[in-house]
mmCIF file of C-alpha atoms in Angstrom:
data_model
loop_
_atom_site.group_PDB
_atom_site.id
_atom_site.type_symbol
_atom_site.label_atom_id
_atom_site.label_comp_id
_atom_site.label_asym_id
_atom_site.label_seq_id
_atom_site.Cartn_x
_atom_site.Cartn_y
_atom_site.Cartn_z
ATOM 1 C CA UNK A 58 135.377 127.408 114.374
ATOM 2 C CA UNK A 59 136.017 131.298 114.736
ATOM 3 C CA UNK A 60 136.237 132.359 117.955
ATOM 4 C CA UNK A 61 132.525 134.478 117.833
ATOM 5 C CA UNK A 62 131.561 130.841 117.382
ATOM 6 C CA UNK A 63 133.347 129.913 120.954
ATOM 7 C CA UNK A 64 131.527 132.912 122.369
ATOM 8 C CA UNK A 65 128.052 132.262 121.350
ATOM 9 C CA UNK A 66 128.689 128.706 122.609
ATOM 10 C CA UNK A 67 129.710 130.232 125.870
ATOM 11 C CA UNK A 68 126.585 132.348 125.850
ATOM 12 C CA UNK A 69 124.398 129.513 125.009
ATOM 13 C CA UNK A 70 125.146 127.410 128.645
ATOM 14 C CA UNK A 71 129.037 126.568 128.257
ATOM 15 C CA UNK A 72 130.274 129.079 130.742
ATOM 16 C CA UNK A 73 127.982 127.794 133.197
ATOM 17 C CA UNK A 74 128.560 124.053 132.654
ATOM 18 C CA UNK A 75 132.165 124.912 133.241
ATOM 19 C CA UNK A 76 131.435 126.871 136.540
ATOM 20 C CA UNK A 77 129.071 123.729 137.582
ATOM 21 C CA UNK A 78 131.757 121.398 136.797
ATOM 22 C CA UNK A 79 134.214 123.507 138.869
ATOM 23 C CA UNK A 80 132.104 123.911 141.599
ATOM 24 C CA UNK A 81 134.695 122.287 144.824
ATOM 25 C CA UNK A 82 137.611 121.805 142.479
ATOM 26 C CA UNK A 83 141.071 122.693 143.593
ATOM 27 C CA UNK A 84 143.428 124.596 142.199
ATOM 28 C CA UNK A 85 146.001 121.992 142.937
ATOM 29 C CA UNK A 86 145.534 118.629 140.686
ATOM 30 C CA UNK A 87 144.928 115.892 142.776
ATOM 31 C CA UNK A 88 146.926 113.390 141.720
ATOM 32 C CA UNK A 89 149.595 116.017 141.937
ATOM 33 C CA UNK A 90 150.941 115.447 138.637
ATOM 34 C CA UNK A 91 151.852 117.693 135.833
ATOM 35 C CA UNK A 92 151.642 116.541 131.900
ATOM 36 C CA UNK A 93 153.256 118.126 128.938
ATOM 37 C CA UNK A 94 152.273 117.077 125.902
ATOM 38 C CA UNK A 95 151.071 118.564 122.744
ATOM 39 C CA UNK A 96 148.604 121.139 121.452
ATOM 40 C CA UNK A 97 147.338 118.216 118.491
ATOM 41 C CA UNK A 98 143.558 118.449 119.027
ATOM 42 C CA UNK A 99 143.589 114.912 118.969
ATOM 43 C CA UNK A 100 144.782 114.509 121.955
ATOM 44 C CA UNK A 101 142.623 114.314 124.991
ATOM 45 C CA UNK A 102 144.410 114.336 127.795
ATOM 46 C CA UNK A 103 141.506 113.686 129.883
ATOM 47 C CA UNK A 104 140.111 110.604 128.016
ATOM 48 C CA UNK A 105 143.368 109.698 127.457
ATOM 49 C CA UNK A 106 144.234 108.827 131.088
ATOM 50 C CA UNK A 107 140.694 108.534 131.998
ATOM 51 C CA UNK A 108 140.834 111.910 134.077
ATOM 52 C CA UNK A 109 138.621 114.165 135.810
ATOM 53 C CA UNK A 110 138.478 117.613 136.165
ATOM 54 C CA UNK A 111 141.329 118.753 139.027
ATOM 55 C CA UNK A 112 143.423 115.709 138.551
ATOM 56 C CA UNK A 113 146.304 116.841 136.598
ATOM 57 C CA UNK A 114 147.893 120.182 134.887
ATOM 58 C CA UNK A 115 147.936 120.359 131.619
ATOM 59 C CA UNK A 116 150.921 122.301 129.806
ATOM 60 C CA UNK A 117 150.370 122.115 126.226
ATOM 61 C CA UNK A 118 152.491 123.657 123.232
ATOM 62 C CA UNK A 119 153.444 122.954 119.406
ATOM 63 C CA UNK A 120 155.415 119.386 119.788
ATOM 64 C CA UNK A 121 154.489 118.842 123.496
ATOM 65 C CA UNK A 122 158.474 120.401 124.079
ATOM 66 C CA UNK A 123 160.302 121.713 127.153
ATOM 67 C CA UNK A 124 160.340 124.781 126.801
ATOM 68 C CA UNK A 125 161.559 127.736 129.126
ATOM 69 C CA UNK A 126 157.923 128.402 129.664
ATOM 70 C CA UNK A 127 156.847 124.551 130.393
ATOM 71 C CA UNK A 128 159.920 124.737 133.123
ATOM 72 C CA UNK A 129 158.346 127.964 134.350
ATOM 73 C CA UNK A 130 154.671 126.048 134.781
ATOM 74 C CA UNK A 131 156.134 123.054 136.203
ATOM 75 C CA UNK A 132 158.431 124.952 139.076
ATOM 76 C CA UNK A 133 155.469 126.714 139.689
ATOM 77 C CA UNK A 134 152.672 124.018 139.853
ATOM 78 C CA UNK A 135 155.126 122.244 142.187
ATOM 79 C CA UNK A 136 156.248 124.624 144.563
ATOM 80 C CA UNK A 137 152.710 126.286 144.843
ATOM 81 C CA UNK A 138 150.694 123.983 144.391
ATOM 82 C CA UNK A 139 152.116 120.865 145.245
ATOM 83 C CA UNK A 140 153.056 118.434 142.034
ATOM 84 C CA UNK A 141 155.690 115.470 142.489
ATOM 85 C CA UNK A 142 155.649 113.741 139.030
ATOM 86 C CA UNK A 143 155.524 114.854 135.466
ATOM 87 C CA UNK A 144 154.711 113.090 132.170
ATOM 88 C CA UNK A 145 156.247 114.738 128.690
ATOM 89 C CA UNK A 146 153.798 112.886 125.722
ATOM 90 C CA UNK A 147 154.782 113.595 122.587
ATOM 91 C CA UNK A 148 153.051 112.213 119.864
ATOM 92 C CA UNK A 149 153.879 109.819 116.292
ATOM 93 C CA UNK A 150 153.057 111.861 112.816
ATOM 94 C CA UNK A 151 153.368 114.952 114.700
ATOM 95 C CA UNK A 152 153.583 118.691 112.489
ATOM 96 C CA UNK A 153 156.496 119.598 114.360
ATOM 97 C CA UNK A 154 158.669 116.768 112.941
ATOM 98 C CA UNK A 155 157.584 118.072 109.297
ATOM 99 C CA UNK A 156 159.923 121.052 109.060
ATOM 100 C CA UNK A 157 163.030 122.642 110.349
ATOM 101 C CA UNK A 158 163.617 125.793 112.961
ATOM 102 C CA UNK A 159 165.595 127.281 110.100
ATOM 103 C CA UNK A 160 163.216 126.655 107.486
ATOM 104 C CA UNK A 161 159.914 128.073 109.411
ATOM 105 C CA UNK A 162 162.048 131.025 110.431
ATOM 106 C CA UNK A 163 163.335 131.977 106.705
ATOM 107 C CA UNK A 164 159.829 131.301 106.087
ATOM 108 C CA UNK A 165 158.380 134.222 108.265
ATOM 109 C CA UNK A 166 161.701 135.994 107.421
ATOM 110 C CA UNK A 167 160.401 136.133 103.787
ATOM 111 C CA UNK A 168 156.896 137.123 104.613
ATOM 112 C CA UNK A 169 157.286 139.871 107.007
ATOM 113 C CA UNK A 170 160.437 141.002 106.438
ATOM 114 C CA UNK A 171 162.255 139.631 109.421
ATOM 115 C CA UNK A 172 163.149 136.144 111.206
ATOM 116 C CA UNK A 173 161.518 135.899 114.831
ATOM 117 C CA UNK A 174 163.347 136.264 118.145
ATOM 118 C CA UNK A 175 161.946 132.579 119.413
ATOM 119 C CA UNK A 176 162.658 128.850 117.990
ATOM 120 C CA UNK A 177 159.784 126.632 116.994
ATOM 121 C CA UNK A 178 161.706 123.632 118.085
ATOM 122 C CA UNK A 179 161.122 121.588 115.543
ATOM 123 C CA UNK A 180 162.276 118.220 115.738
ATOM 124 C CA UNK A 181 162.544 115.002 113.424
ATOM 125 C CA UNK A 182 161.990 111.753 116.283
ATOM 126 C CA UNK A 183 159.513 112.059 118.609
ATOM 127 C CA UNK A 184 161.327 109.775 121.119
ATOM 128 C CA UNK A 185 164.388 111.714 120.785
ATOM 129 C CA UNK A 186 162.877 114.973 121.750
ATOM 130 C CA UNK A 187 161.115 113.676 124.490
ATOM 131 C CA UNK A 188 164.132 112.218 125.967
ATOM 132 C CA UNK A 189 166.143 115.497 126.180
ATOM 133 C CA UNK A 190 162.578 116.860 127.530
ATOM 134 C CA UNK A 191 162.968 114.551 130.294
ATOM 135 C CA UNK A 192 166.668 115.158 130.775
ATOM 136 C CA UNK A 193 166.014 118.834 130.987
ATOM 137 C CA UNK A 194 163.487 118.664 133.308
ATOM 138 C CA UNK A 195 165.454 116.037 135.546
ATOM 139 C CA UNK A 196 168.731 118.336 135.810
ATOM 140 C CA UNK A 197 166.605 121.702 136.100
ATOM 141 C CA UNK A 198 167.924 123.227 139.405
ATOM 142 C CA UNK A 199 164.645 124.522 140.209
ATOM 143 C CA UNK A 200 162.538 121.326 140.402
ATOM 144 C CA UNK A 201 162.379 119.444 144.010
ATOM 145 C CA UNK A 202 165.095 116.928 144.024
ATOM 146 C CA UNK A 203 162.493 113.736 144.307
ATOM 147 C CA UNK A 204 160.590 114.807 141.509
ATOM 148 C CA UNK A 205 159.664 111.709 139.074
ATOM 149 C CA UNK A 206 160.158 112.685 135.460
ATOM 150 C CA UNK A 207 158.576 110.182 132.558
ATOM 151 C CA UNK A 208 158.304 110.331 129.020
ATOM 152 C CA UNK A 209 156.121 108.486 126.542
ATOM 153 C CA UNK A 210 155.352 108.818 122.459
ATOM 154 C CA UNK A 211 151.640 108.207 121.806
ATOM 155 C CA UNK A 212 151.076 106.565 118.766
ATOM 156 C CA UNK A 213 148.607 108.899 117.351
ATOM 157 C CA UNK A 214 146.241 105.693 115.157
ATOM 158 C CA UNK A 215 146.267 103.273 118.170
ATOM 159 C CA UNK A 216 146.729 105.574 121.407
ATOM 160 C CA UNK A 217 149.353 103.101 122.969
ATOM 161 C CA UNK A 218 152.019 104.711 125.128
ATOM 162 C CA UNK A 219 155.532 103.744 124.627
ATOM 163 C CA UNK A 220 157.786 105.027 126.993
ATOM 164 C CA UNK A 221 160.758 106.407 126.526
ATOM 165 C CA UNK A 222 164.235 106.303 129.339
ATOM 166 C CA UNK A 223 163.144 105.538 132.564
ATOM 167 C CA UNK A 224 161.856 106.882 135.751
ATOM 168 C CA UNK A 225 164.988 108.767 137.939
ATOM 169 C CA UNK A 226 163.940 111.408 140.019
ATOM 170 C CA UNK A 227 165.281 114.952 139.209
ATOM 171 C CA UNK A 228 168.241 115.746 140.820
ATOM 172 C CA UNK A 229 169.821 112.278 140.891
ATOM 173 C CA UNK A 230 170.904 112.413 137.507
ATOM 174 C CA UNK A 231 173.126 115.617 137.427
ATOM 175 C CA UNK A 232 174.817 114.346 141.087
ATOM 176 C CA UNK A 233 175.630 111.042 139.398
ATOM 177 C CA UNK A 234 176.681 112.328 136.344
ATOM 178 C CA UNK A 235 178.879 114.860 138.475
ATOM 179 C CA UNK A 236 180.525 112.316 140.815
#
């Protein structure tokens, strides 16, 4: 779909179905949670946790990673607007686990002449990559100490949730690892 196609859709009554469905919606979710997870169309965050509109944030990227950005969001969406828990999804047969940060960036290298200034983050297990997602998060500085970091890998064919570590609170895990 190109996006004149998005437009005319928003002309035709989309814009104001979203405004209707906005209508006394917060800014802050209400279940003041925050999930990361990937920008796979298949993935419907909404349906997936049986969601409404204003429940959760939604940070979305190529892999579902932590990135500087998705630290950025989630520092933000909890010290303004009030999130205590976060959920990193990644996702089985996911794109990002079909190539390498070096490859992609020789890739472009050999198209346009140079290699770009950012990292795709490509990754080859799922479960691994959320795991150092969740780590990062946990030991960020920046987060609120109680914060309650999860991961999980969705099977993409069945939509079951595996989770991956456990469920420490930010914080706690560079003070243990420190004493």
């Amino acid at each position: 779909m190109s996006s004149e196609e998005l437009l005319r859709r928003h002309e035709a009554g989309g814009g104001r179905l979203a405004a209707s469905n906005a209508r006394g919606a917060a800014a802050a979710p209400g279940l003041r949670t925050v999930v990361v997870t990937c920008m796979d169309t298949r993935i419907d965050v909404q349906a997936l946790f049986g969601l409404g509109l204003g429940e959760v944030h939604t940070l979305r990227n190529a892999g579902g990673v932590v990135t500087d950005d998705v630290v950025r969001s989630v520092v933000v969406s909890q010290r303004k607007l009030g999130t205590r828990e976060v959920l990193v999804v990644a996702h089985s047969r996911c794109g990002m686990a079909t190539f390498s940060d070096d490859d992609f960036a020789e890739e472009l290298a050999s198209e346009v002449g140079m290699r770009p200034l950012w990292r795709t983050y490509a990754f080859v297990d799922p479960a691994v990559d959320v795991q150092r997602g969740v780590e990062r998060l946990r030991r960020d500085p920046f987060l609120l100490p109680e914060t309650v970091v999860r991961g999980f890998v969705l099977d993409i064919e069945s939509f079951a949730l595996t989770e991956v570590g456990g469920d420490e609170p930010a914080g706690l895990a560079g003070v243990r690892d420190s004493a």
